[in-house]
Structure formats: structure tokens, C-alpha cells
PDB file of C-alpha atoms in Angstrom:
ATOM      1  CA  MET A   1     -25.810  10.937  23.353  1.00  0.00           C
ATOM      2  CA  SER A   2     -24.536  14.338  24.417  1.00  0.00           C
ATOM      3  CA  GLY A   3     -24.366  16.344  27.610  1.00  0.00           C
ATOM      4  CA  GLU A   4     -22.016  17.408  30.359  1.00  0.00           C
ATOM      5  CA  LEU A   5     -19.530  15.174  32.180  1.00  0.00           C
ATOM      6  CA  GLY A   6     -21.380  13.158  34.747  1.00  0.00           C
ATOM      7  CA  GLY A   7     -24.605  13.734  32.961  1.00  0.00           C
ATOM      8  CA  GLY A   8     -25.695  10.036  32.931  1.00  0.00           C
ATOM      9  CA  LYS A   9     -24.656   8.830  29.525  1.00  0.00           C
ATOM     10  CA  THR A  10     -22.835   5.746  30.722  1.00  0.00           C
ATOM     11  CA  GLN A  11     -25.620   5.010  33.233  1.00  0.00           C
ATOM     12  CA  PHE A  12     -28.104   5.147  30.365  1.00  0.00           C
ATOM     13  CA  VAL A  13     -25.991   2.646  28.416  1.00  0.00           C
ATOM     14  CA  LYS A  14     -25.967   0.367  31.454  1.00  0.00           C
ATOM     15  CA  GLY A  15     -29.753   0.415  31.449  1.00  0.00           C
ATOM     16  CA  LEU A  16     -29.818  -0.184  27.698  1.00  0.00           C
ATOM     17  CA  ALA A  17     -27.518  -3.178  28.122  1.00  0.00           C
ATOM     18  CA  LYS A  18     -29.708  -4.580  30.868  1.00  0.00           C
ATOM     19  CA  GLY A  19     -32.737  -4.285  28.542  1.00  0.00           C
ATOM     20  CA  LEU A  20     -30.768  -6.180  25.884  1.00  0.00           C
ATOM     21  CA  LEU A  21     -30.142  -8.951  28.473  1.00  0.00           C
ATOM     22  CA  ILE A  22     -26.378  -8.203  28.531  1.00  0.00           C
ATOM     23  CA  SER A  23     -24.972  -9.288  31.881  1.00  0.00           C
ATOM     24  CA  GLU A  24     -21.423  -7.938  31.462  1.00  0.00           C
ATOM     25  CA  ASP A  25     -20.258  -4.962  33.611  1.00  0.00           C
ATOM     26  CA  ILE A  26     -20.691  -1.898  31.425  1.00  0.00           C
ATOM     27  CA  THR A  27     -17.944   0.767  31.617  1.00  0.00           C
ATOM     28  CA  SER A  28     -17.268   3.815  29.534  1.00  0.00           C
ATOM     29  CA  PRO A  29     -14.770   3.073  26.695  1.00  0.00           C
ATOM     30  CA  THR A  30     -13.135   6.529  27.109  1.00  0.00           C
ATOM     31  CA  PHE A  31      -9.600   5.230  26.441  1.00  0.00           C
ATOM     32  CA  THR A  32     -10.432   2.437  24.022  1.00  0.00           C
ATOM     33  CA  TYR A  33     -13.153   4.285  22.099  1.00  0.00           C
ATOM     34  CA  GLU A  34     -15.224   1.149  21.584  1.00  0.00           C
ATOM     35  CA  LYS A  35     -16.519  -1.768  23.598  1.00  0.00           C
ATOM     36  CA  ILE A  36     -18.764  -4.551  22.135  1.00  0.00           C
ATOM     37  CA  TYR A  37     -21.114  -6.443  24.379  1.00  0.00           C
ATOM     38  CA  ASN A  38     -22.822  -9.467  22.979  1.00  0.00           C
ATOM     39  CA  GLY A  39     -26.299 -10.237  24.203  1.00  0.00           C
ATOM     40  CA  PRO A  40     -28.314 -13.355  23.458  1.00  0.00           C
ATOM     41  CA  LYS A  41     -29.897 -11.698  20.354  1.00  0.00           C
ATOM     42  CA  ILE A  42     -28.470  -8.230  20.029  1.00  0.00           C
ATOM     43  CA  SER A  43     -24.965  -6.856  20.308  1.00  0.00           C
ATOM     44  CA  LEU A  44     -24.314  -3.422  21.873  1.00  0.00           C
ATOM     45  CA  TYR A  45     -21.618  -1.259  20.354  1.00  0.00           C
ATOM     46  CA  HIS A  46     -20.629   1.376  22.898  1.00  0.00           C
ATOM     47  CA  PHE A  47     -18.410   4.296  21.804  1.00  0.00           C
ATOM     48  CA  ASP A  48     -17.069   7.189  23.774  1.00  0.00           C
ATOM     49  CA  LEU A  49     -15.720  10.109  21.723  1.00  0.00           C
ATOM     50  CA  TYR A  50     -14.864  12.389  24.634  1.00  0.00           C
ATOM     51  CA  ARG A  51     -11.175  12.498  23.740  1.00  0.00           C
ATOM     52  CA  GLU A  52     -11.802  13.045  20.044  1.00  0.00           C
ATOM     53  CA  GLU A  53     -11.948  16.576  18.567  1.00  0.00           C
ATOM     54  CA  VAL A  54     -11.935  15.150  15.053  1.00  0.00           C
ATOM     55  CA  LEU A  55     -12.680  11.581  14.164  1.00  0.00           C
ATOM     56  CA  ASP A  56      -9.829   9.618  12.640  1.00  0.00           C
ATOM     57  CA  GLN A  57     -10.411   7.053   9.902  1.00  0.00           C
ATOM     58  CA  ASP A  58      -9.978   4.076  12.238  1.00  0.00           C
ATOM     59  CA  ILE A  59     -12.805   5.202  14.483  1.00  0.00           C
ATOM     60  CA  LYS A  60     -15.001   5.961  11.483  1.00  0.00           C
ATOM     61  CA  LEU A  61     -14.396   2.368  10.216  1.00  0.00           C
ATOM     62  CA  LEU A  62     -15.334   0.917  13.588  1.00  0.00           C
ATOM     63  CA  ILE A  63     -18.553   2.983  13.675  1.00  0.00           C
ATOM     64  CA  GLU A  64     -19.386   1.957  10.067  1.00  0.00           C
ATOM     65  CA  GLU A  65     -18.979  -1.684  11.045  1.00  0.00           C
ATOM     66  CA  ALA A  66     -21.341  -1.218  13.990  1.00  0.00           C
ATOM     67  CA  ILE A  67     -23.951   0.542  11.805  1.00  0.00           C
ATOM     68  CA  LYS A  68     -23.886  -2.325   9.351  1.00  0.00           C
ATOM     69  CA  ASP A  69     -24.666  -4.922  12.011  1.00  0.00           C
ATOM     70  CA  LYS A  70     -28.416  -5.593  11.608  1.00  0.00           C
ATOM     71  CA  ASN A  71     -28.412  -7.342  15.037  1.00  0.00           C
ATOM     72  CA  GLY A  72     -26.653  -4.520  16.797  1.00  0.00           C
ATOM     73  CA  VAL A  73     -27.414  -1.322  18.639  1.00  0.00           C
ATOM     74  CA  LEU A  74     -24.976   1.586  18.504  1.00  0.00           C
ATOM     75  CA  ALA A  75     -24.649   3.906  21.541  1.00  0.00           C
ATOM     76  CA  VAL A  76     -22.279   6.856  21.158  1.00  0.00           C
ATOM     77  CA  GLU A  77     -21.287   9.081  24.055  1.00  0.00           C
ATOM     78  CA  TRP A  78     -20.272  12.596  22.981  1.00  0.00           C
ATOM     79  CA  ALA A  79     -22.051  12.005  19.636  1.00  0.00           C
ATOM     80  CA  ASP A  80     -21.914  15.712  18.859  1.00  0.00           C
ATOM     81  CA  ARG A  81     -18.283  14.993  17.859  1.00  0.00           C
ATOM     82  CA  LEU A  82     -19.532  12.837  15.001  1.00  0.00           C
ATOM     83  CA  GLY A  83     -20.245  15.994  13.012  1.00  0.00           C
ATOM     84  CA  ASP A  84     -21.736  14.957   9.660  1.00  0.00           C
ATOM     85  CA  PHE A  85     -20.635  11.395  10.187  1.00  0.00           C
ATOM     86  CA  LYS A  86     -23.981  10.068  11.538  1.00  0.00           C
ATOM     87  CA  PRO A  87     -26.132   7.190  10.512  1.00  0.00           C
ATOM     88  CA  SER A  88     -29.107   8.039   8.263  1.00  0.00           C
ATOM     89  CA  LYS A  89     -31.474   7.105  11.132  1.00  0.00           C
ATOM     90  CA  TYR A  90     -30.633   7.826  14.778  1.00  0.00           C
ATOM     91  CA  THR A  91     -32.097   8.988  18.057  1.00  0.00           C
ATOM     92  CA  SER A  92     -30.427  11.935  19.731  1.00  0.00           C
ATOM     93  CA  ILE A  93     -30.445  12.128  23.541  1.00  0.00           C
ATOM     94  CA  ASN A  94     -29.103  15.173  25.372  1.00  0.00           C
ATOM     95  CA  PHE A  95     -28.516  14.795  29.081  1.00  0.00           C
ATOM     96  CA  LYS A  96     -28.865  17.876  31.296  1.00  0.00           C
ATOM     97  CA  TRP A  97     -27.637  17.956  34.856  1.00  0.00           C
ATOM     98  CA  LYS A  98     -30.503  19.058  37.172  1.00  0.00           C
ATOM     99  CA  GLY A  99     -29.072  17.928  40.514  1.00  0.00           C
ATOM    100  CA  GLU A 100     -26.984  15.257  42.167  1.00  0.00           C
ATOM    101  CA  HIS A 101     -29.576  12.595  41.495  1.00  0.00           C
ATOM    102  CA  GLU A 102     -31.672  14.241  38.819  1.00  0.00           C
ATOM    103  CA  ARG A 103     -31.187  14.599  35.000  1.00  0.00           C
ATOM    104  CA  GLU A 104     -33.349  15.900  32.231  1.00  0.00           C
ATOM    105  CA  LEU A 105     -33.258  14.071  28.945  1.00  0.00           C
ATOM    106  CA  GLU A 106     -34.125  15.658  25.617  1.00  0.00           C
ATOM    107  CA  ILE A 107     -34.850  12.970  23.059  1.00  0.00           C
ATOM    108  CA  ARG A 108     -35.061  13.754  19.343  1.00  0.00           C
TER     109      ARG A 108
END
């Protein structure tokens, strides 16, 4: 996911978690980089790369572990900072601020 601050990325992840039947409170992992939420069938790996200009090896290893989990979903805020380090298959969502309560999502 990419887009401006306050664009709705974390809110989107909250909705994703709800759809995965995860009842934990979802918060942005801005200072911890990763949070893992375990649902009844699927785990949600939530990354926030806002503070990262360049990914260090530790973060890359955490992302690789998340990608390998066949029962997991990976959600990355500020994914444009992944550069070439992206999974072979992914969905890109760009959030555009349209107003206080309105966003436009571009999904590719």
C-alpha cells in the first residue's frame, strides 16, 4: 500500500483483519516495523516502512518469512520503499486523499 500520511492505509488493514476474523486491536507498526496477528485460519503480517529509506537485512528477513507463510497475508504500508524487493505476486493499492472522509483507491 502506498499513499500520503492519513490516506487510510492502516484503516484498510483494520478492515482486512476484520475480514480474516482477527479480533485484536490493529495499530500501525511504525516503530516496530512488523506486527503479526493470528486469526483462526490465516495470519496477518502487517508492516509499516514509513521510517525506512532503505530496507535493512533484518526487515528483509522478516518480510521473506511472511511471504513464505502459506497461511498468511502480508500487508505493507509504504510498500513503495520495498524497491525491487517485492513478492513475485502482489496487489498494489495506492490511497489518494480526496477529503476528510473520502479516499480514492487505485488497485493494480
